[in-house]
Coordinates of C-alpha atoms and ligand atoms in Angstrom, one line a residue:
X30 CA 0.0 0.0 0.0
X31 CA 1.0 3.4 -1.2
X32 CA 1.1 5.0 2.5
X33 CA 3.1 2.1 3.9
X34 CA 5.9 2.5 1.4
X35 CA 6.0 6.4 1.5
X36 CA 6.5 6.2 5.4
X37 CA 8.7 3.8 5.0
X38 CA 11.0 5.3 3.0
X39 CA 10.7 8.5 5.1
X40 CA 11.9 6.5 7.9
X41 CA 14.0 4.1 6.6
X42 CA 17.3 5.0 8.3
X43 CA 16.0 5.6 11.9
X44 CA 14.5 1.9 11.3
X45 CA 17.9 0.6 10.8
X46 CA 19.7 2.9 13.3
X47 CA 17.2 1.6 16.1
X48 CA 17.7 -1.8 15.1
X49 CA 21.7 -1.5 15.7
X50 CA 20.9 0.4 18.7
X51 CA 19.2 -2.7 20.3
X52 CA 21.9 -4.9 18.6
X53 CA 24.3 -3.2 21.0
X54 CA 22.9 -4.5 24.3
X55 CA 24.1 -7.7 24.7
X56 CA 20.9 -9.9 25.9
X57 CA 22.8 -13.1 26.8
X58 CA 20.3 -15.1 28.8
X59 CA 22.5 -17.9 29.9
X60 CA 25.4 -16.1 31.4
X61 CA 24.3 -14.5 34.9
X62 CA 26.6 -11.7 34.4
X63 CA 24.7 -10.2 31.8
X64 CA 21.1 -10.1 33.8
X65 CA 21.4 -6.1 34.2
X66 CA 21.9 -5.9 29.9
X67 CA 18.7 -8.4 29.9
X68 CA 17.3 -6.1 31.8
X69 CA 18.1 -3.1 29.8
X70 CA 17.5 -4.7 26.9
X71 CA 13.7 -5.5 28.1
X72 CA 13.2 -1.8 28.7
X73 CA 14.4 -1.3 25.6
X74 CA 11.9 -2.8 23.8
X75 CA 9.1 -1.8 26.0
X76 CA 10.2 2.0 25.1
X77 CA 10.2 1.0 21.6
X78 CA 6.4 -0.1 21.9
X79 CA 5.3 2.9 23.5
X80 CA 7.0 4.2 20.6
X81 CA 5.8 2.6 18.3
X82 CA 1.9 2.9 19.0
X83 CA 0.9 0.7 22.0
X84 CA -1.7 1.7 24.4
X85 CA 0.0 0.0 27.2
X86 CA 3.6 -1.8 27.4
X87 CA 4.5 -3.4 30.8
X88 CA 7.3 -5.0 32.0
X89 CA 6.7 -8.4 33.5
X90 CA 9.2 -9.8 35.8
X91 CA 9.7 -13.6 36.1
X92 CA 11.6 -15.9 38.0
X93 CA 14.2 -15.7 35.4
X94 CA 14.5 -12.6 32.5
X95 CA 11.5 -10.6 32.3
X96 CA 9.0 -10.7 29.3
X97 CA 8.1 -7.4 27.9
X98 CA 4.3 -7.3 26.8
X99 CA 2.4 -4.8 24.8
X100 CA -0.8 -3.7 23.1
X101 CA -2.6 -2.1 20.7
X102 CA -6.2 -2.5 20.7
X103 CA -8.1 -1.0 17.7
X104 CA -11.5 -2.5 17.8
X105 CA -12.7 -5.4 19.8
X106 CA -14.7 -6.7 16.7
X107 CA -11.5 -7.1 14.8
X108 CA -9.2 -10.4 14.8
X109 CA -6.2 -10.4 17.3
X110 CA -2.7 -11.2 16.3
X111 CA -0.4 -11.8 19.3
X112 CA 3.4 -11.4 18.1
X113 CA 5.8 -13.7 19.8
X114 CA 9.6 -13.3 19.4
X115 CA 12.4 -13.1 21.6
X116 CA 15.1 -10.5 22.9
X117 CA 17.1 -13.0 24.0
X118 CA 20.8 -14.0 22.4
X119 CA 23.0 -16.6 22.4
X120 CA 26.7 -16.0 23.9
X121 CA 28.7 -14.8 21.3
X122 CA 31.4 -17.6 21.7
X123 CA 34.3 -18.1 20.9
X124 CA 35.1 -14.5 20.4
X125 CA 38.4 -14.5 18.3
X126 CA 36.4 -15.8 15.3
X127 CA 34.4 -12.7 14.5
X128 CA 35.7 -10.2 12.6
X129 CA 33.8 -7.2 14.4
X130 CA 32.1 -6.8 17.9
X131 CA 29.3 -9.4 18.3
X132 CA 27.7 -6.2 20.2
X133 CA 29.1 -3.4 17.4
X134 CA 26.7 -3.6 15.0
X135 CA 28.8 -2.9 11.3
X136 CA 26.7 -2.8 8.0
X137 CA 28.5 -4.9 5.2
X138 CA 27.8 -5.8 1.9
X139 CA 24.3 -5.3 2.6
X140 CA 24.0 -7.4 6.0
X141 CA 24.1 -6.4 9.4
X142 CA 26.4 -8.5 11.4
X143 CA 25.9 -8.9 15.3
X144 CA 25.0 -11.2 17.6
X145 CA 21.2 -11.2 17.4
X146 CA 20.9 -9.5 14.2
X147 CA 18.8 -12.4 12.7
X148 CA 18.0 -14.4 15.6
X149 CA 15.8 -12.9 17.2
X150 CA 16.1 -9.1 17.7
X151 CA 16.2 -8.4 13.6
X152 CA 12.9 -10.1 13.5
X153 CA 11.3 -9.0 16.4
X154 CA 11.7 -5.2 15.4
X155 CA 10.6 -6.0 12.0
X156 CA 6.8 -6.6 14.0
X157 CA 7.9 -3.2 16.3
X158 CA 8.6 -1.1 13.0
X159 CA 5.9 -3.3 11.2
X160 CA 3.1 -1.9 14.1
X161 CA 4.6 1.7 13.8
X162 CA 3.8 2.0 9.9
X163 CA 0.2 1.0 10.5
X164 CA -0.2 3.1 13.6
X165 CA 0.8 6.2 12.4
X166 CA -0.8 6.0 9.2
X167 CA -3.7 4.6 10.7
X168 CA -4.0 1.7 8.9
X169 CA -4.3 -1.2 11.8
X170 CA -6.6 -3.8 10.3
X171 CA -5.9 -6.1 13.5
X172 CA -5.5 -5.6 17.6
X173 CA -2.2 -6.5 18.4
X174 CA -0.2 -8.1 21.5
X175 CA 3.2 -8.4 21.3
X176 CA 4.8 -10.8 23.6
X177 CA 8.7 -10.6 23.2
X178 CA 10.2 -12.8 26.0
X179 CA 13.9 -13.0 27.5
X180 CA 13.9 -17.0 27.6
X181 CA 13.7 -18.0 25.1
X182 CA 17.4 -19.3 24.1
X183 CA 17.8 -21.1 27.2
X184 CA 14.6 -22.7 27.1
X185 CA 11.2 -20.5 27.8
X186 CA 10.5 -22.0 31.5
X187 CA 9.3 -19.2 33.0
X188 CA 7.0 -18.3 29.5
X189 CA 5.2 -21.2 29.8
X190 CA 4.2 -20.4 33.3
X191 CA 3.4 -16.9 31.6
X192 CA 1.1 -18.1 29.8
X193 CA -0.6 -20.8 32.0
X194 CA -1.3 -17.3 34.7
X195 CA -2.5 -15.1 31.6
X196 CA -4.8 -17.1 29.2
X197 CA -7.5 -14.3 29.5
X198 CA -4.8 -11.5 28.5
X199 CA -3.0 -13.4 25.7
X200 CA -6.7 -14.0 24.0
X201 CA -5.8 -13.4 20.6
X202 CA -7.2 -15.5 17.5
X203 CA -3.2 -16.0 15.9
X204 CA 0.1 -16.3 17.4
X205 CA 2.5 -14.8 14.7
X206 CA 6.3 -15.7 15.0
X207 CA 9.4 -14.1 12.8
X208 CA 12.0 -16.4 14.3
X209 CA 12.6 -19.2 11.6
X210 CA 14.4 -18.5 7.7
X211 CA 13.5 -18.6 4.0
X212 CA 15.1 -20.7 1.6
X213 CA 16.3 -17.8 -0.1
X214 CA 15.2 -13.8 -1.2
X215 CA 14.6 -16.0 -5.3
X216 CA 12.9 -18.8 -3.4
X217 CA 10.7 -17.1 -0.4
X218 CA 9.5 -19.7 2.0
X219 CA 7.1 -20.2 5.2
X220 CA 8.1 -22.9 7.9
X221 CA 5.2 -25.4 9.0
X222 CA 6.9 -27.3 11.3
X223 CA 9.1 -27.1 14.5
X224 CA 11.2 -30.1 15.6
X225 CA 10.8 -30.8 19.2
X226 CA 14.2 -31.1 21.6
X227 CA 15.0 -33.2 24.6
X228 CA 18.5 -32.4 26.2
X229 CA 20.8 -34.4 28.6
X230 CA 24.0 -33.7 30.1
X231 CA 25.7 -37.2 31.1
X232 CA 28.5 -37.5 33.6
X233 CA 31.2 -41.1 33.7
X234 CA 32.8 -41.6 36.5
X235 CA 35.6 -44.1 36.7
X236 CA 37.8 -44.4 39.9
X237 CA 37.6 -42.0 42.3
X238 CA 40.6 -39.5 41.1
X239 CA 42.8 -39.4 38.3
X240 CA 45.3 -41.9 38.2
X241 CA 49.3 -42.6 36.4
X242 CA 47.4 -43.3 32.8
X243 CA 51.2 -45.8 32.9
X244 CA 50.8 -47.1 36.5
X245 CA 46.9 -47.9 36.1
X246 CA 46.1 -47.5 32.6
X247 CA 44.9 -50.8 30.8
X248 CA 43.4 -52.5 34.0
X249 CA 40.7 -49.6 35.0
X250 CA 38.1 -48.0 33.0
X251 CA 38.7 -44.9 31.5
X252 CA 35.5 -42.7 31.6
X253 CA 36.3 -40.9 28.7
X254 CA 37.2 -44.4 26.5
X255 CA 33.8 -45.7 27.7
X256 CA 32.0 -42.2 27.1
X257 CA 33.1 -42.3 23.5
X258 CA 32.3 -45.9 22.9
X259 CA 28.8 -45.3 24.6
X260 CA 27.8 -42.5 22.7
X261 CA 29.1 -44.5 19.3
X262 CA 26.9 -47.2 20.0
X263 CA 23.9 -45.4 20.0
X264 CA 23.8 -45.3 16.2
X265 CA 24.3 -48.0 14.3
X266 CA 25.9 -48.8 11.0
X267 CA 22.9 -47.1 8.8
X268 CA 23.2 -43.8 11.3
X269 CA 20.0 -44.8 12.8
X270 CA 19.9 -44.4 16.6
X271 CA 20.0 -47.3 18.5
X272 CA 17.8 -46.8 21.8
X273 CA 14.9 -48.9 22.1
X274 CA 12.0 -47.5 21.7
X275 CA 13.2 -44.1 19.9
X276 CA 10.8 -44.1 16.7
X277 CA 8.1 -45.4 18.2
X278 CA 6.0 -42.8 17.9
X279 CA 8.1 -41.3 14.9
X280 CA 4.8 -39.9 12.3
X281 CA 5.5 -42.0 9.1
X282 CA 4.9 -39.8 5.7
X283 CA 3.5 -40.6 3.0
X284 CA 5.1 -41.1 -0.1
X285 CA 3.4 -38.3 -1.7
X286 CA 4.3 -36.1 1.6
X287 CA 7.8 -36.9 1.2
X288 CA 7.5 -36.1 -2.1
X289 CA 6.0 -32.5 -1.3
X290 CA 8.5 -31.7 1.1
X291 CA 11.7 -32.7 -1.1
X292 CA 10.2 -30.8 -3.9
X293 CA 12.2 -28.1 -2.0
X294 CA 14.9 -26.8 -4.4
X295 CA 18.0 -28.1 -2.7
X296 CA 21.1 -28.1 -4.3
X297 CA 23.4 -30.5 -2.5
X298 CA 26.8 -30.1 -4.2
X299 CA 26.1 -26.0 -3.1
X300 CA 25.6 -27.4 0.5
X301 CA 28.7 -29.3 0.5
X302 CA 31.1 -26.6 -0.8
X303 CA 29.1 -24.0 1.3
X304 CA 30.4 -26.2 4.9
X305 CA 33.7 -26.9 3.2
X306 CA 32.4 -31.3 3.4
X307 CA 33.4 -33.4 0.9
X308 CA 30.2 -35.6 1.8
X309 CA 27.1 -35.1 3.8
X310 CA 26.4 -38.0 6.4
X311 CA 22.9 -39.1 7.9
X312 CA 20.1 -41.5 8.2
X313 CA 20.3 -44.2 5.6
X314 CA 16.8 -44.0 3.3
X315 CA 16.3 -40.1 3.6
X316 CA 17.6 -37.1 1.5
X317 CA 19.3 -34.0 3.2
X318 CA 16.0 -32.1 3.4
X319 CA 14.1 -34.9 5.4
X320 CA 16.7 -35.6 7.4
X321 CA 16.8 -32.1 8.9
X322 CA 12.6 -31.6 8.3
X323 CA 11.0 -34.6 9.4
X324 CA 13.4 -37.0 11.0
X325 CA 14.9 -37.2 14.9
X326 CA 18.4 -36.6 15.6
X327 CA 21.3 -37.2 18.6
X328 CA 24.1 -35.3 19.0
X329 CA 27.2 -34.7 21.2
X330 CA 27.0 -31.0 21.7
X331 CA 29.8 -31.0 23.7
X332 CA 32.5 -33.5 25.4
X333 CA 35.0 -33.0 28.0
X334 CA 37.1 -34.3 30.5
X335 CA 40.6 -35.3 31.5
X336 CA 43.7 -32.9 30.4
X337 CA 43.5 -30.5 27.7
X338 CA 46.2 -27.8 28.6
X339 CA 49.1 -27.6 26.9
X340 CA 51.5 -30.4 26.5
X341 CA 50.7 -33.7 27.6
X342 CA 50.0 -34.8 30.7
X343 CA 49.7 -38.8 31.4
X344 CA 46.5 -39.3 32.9
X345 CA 43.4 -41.6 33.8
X346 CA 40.7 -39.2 34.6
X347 CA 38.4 -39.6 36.7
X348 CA 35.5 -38.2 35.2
X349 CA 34.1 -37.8 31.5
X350 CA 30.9 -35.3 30.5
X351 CA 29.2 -34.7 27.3
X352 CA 25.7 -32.6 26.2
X353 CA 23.8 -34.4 24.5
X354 CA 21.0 -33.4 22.6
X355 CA 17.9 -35.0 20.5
X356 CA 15.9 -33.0 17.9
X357 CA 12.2 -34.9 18.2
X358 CA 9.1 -34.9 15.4
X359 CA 5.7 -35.3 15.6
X360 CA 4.4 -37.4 17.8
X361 CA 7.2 -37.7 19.6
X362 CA 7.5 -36.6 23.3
X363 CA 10.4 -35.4 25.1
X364 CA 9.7 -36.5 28.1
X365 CA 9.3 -39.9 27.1
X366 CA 12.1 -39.4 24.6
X367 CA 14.5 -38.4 27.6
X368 CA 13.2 -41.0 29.7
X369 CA 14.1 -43.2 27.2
X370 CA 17.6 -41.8 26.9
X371 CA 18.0 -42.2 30.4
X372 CA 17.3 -45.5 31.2
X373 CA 19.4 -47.0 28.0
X374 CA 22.4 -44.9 28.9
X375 CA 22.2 -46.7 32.3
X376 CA 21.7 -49.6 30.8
X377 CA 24.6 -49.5 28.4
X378 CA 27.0 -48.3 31.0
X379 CA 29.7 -51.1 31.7
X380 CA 30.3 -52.0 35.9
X381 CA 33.7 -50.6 35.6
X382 CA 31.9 -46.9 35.3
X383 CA 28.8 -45.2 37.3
X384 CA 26.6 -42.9 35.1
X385 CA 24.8 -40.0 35.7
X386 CA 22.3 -38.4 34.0
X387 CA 20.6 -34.8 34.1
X388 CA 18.0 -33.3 32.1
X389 CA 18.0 -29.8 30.7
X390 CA 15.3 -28.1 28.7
X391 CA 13.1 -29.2 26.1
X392 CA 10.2 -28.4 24.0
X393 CA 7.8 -30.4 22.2
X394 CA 7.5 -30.6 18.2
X395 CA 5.2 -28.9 16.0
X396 CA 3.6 -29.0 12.7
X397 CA 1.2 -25.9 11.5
X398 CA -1.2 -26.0 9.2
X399 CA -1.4 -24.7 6.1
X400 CA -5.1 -24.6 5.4
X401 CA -5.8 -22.1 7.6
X402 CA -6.6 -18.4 7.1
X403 CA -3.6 -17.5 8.8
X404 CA -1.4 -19.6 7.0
X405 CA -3.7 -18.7 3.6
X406 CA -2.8 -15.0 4.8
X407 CA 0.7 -15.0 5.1
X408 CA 1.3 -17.1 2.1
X409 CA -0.5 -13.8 0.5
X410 CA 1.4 -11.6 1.8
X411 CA 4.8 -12.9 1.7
X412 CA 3.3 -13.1 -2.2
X413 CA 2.9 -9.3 -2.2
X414 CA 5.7 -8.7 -1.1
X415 CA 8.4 -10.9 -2.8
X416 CA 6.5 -10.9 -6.0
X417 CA 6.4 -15.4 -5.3
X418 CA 4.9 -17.6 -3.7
X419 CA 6.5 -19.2 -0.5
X420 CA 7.1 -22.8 -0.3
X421 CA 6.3 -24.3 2.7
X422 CA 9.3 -26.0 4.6
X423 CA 9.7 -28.4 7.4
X424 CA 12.0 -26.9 9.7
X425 CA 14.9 -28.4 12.1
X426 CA 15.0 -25.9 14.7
X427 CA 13.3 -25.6 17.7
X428 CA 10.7 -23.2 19.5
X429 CA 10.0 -24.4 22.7
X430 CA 7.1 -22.0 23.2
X431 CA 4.7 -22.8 20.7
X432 CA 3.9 -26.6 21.4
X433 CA 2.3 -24.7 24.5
X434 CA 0.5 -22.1 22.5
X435 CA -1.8 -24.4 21.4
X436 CA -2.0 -26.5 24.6
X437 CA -2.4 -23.7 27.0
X438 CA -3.9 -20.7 24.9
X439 CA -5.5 -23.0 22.0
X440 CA -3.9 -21.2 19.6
X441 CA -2.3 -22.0 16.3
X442 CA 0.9 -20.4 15.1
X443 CA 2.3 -19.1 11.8
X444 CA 5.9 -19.2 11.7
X445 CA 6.5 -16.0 9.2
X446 CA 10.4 -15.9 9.6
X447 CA 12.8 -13.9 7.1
X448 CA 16.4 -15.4 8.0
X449 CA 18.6 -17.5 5.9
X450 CA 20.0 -20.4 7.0
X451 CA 23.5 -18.8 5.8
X452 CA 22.5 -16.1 8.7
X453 CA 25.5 -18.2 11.0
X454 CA 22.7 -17.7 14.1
X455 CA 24.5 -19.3 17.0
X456 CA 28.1 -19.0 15.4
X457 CA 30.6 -16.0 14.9
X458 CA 29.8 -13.4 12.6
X459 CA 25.8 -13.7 13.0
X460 CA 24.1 -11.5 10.0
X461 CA 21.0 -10.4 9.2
X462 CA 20.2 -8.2 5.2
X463 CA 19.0 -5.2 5.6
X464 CA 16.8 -6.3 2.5
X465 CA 15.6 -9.4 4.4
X466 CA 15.1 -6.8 7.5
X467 CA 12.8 -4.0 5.1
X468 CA 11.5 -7.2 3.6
X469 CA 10.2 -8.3 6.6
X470 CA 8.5 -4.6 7.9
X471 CA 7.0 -4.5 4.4
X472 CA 5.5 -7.9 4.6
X473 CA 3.7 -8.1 8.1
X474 CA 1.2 -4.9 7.6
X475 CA 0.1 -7.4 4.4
X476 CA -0.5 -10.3 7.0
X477 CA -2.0 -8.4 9.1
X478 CA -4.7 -6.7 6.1
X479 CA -5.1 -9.9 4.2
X480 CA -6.0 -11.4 8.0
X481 CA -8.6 -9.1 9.2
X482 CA -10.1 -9.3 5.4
X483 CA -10.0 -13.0 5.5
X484 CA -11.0 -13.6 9.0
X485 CA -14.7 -11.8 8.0
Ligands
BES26 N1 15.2 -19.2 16.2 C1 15.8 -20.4 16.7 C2 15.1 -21.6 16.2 C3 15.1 -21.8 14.7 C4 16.2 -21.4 13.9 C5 14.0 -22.3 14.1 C6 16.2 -21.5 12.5 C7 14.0 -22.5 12.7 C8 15.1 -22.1 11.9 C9 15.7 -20.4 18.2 O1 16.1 -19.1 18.8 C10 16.6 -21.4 18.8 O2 17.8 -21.3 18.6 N2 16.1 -22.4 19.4 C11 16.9 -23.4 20.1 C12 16.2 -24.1 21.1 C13 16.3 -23.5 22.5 C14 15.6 -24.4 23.5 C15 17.7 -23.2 22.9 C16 17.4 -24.5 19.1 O3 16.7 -24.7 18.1 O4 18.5 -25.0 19.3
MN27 MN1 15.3 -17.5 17.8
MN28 MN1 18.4 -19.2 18.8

């Protein structure tokens, strides 16, 4: 629409100065030190609201990082949209691999690189920008909540409890999430599906201290030998995982589902020489895109133990550790699924070794629809806006969060997300375009229209 674009391009530089301006507060929910820049980084956002339109933004506290919720209520006839996203980052680990400040925001070759830039804070200020263009020009077609938690990268505990005390105030008839990516600007996409995530942290312990690895070694057990040997048993020679029980409740596709979802372009040899692999490596019977889209996972996230200073030191630990985690589809559960884990690791563990096994987060999986209005909606305006039509996609990450969307609010969620999977979220040198950020602010006042008309 004519008056979007023309305020739009009246403010297009304070909507990208903002966005580095929030980019500079680093968020990092997991390390404790950083719960004052959470903080600061919550009021933030709450200003920006205000800002931006809202009637009312609040602050609420948890028992962990606060959420920031606002509103914009236009007419109670009118369909609600309740924005979710997440202000939250990732540490910016290891630091000597990026070539600017995870927390300096620099503009180059038309991406802005920062910890955050794509996942989430880009995206979430898309909808923040996104409200501000209809407000001010008076175009709202729908009331709009925007819930923008603190949690969400270490797990969304305290949101679900959120949600369970604040069904009445979250009413809302769409939850609409920018958190996921595209294929590409040439091939625009919409996720429908979440994979779900249970996560372990295993200890081995061995004899009680570290021993001469020359006075004792070859006659006790060395935790981190029987670590390694444990966690290479658990997938067997066809790379499927070897716990009993795992793909029980694994959905089986159809053929012409699995056809649908691979008609995906993917161009493997592009995939390969963009991660430097001379070959990709997975479950036997499934291409690249099902493997990551509709298929469960384990992985060592991370292993430890024993000496790793410089030099060598000759030694028997003790002790051995790894994070392990397991990406979970539809109908899988991750309780069960880490139950599961649980009781075969112990099982597997030799007597010259006691195990222990804790539990971290997790999150159910999720598939969307894509008959919806909402889904019918975006699809339209992601159309308008790209000048395509998005394909829908079966994503591999995880959003903890909306499994309980529908199971505590009953509501159904469109993942609307404008990263790339070459966005390095997670890793050093994080980016998000500025195209895919302008992109993004042009595309959700179209949701919102093509909602509200649709919804009648
Ligand atoms: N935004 C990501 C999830 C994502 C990324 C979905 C790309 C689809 C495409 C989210 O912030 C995230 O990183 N989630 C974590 C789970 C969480 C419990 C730490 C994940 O997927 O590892
Ligand atoms: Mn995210
Ligand atoms: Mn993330």
């Amino acid at each position: 629409m004519q008056v979007w674009n023309d305020y739009m391009s009246e403010n297009k530089d304070r909507f990208l100065e903002e966005l580095l301006e929030l980019l500079r507060i680093p968020s990092i929910s997991a390390d404790s030190k950083y719960k004052g820049d959470v903080a600061k980084c919550a009021e933030a956002v709450k200003e920006s609201l205000l800002k931006a339109g809202c009637d009312s933004a609040e602050i609420c506290p948890t028992a962990g990082h606060p959420i920031v919720y606002g509103e914009k209520m236009v007419d109670p006839a009118l369909p609600t949209v309740l924005v979710y996203g997440h202000y939250d980052v990732q540490p910016p680990d290891p630091l000597e691999l990026w070539d600017s400040g995870p927390f300096d925001p620099v503009i180059k070759d038309g991406n802005i690189y920062a910890r955050g830039s794509a996942d989430d804070k880009g995206q979430v200020f898309m909808h923040v920008k996104a409200l501000e263009v209809m407000a001010k020009t008076g175009t709202l077609a729908c009331n709009v909540k925007m819930m923008i938690e603190g949690e969400e990268e270490v797990g969304s505990d305290n949101l679900g409890i959120f949600l369970e005390q604040n069904v009445d105030k979250l009413k809302a008839d769409i939850v609409l999430v920018s958190d996921t990516s595209m294929i590409s600007m040439e091939h625009p996409s919409l996720e429908t599906g979440l994979r779900g995530l249970s996560y372990v942290e295993v200890e081995v312990t061995g004899p009680n201290r570290d021993l001469h690895s020359g006075v004792y070694g070859g006659a006790v057990g060395n935790p981190i030998n029987i670590l390694c040997q444990m966690i290479a048993s658990m997938h067997d020679e066809n790379n499927h995982i070897t716990i009993p029980g795992f793909y029980d409740k694994v959905k089986v596709l159809s053929d012409d589902e699995r056809k649908a979802i691979n008609e995906k372009p993917f161009d493997l040899d592009e995939y390969k020489k963009d991660l430097d692999v001379n070959d990709v490596r997975g479950e036997d019977g499934y291409t690249t895109t099902e493997r990551t889209g509709i298929r469960p996972t384990l992985d060592v996230n991370g292993i430890w133990g024993g000496y790793t200073g410089e030099g060598a030191k000759t030694v028997l630990p003790s002790k051995a550790y790894a994070k392990i985690s397991m990406r979970l589809v539809p109908d899988q559960s991750s309780h069960e699924i880490t139950e599961m884990f649980t009781k075969h690791f112990e099982s597997i563990a030799p007597a010259s070794v006691k195990v222990k096994v804790t539990p971290h987060h997790g999150g159910e999986p999720v598939v969307t629809p894509t008959d919806s209005i909402a889904y019918q909606a975006a699809a339209k305006a992601v159309t308008q806006a790209f000048g395509k039509e998005p394909i829908p996609t079966r994503g591999g990450g995880s959003i903890p969060i909306v499994a309980l969307f529908e199971k505590t609010l009953g509501l159904k969620t469109v993942l609307m997300g404008f990263g790339l999977d070459s966005d390095a979220i997670h890793s050093p040198n994080e980016k998000y375009g500025v195209e895919n950020y302008f992109k993004g602010i042009e595309t959700i006042p179209y949701f919102h229209k093509y909602f509200a008309e649709m919804s009648k």
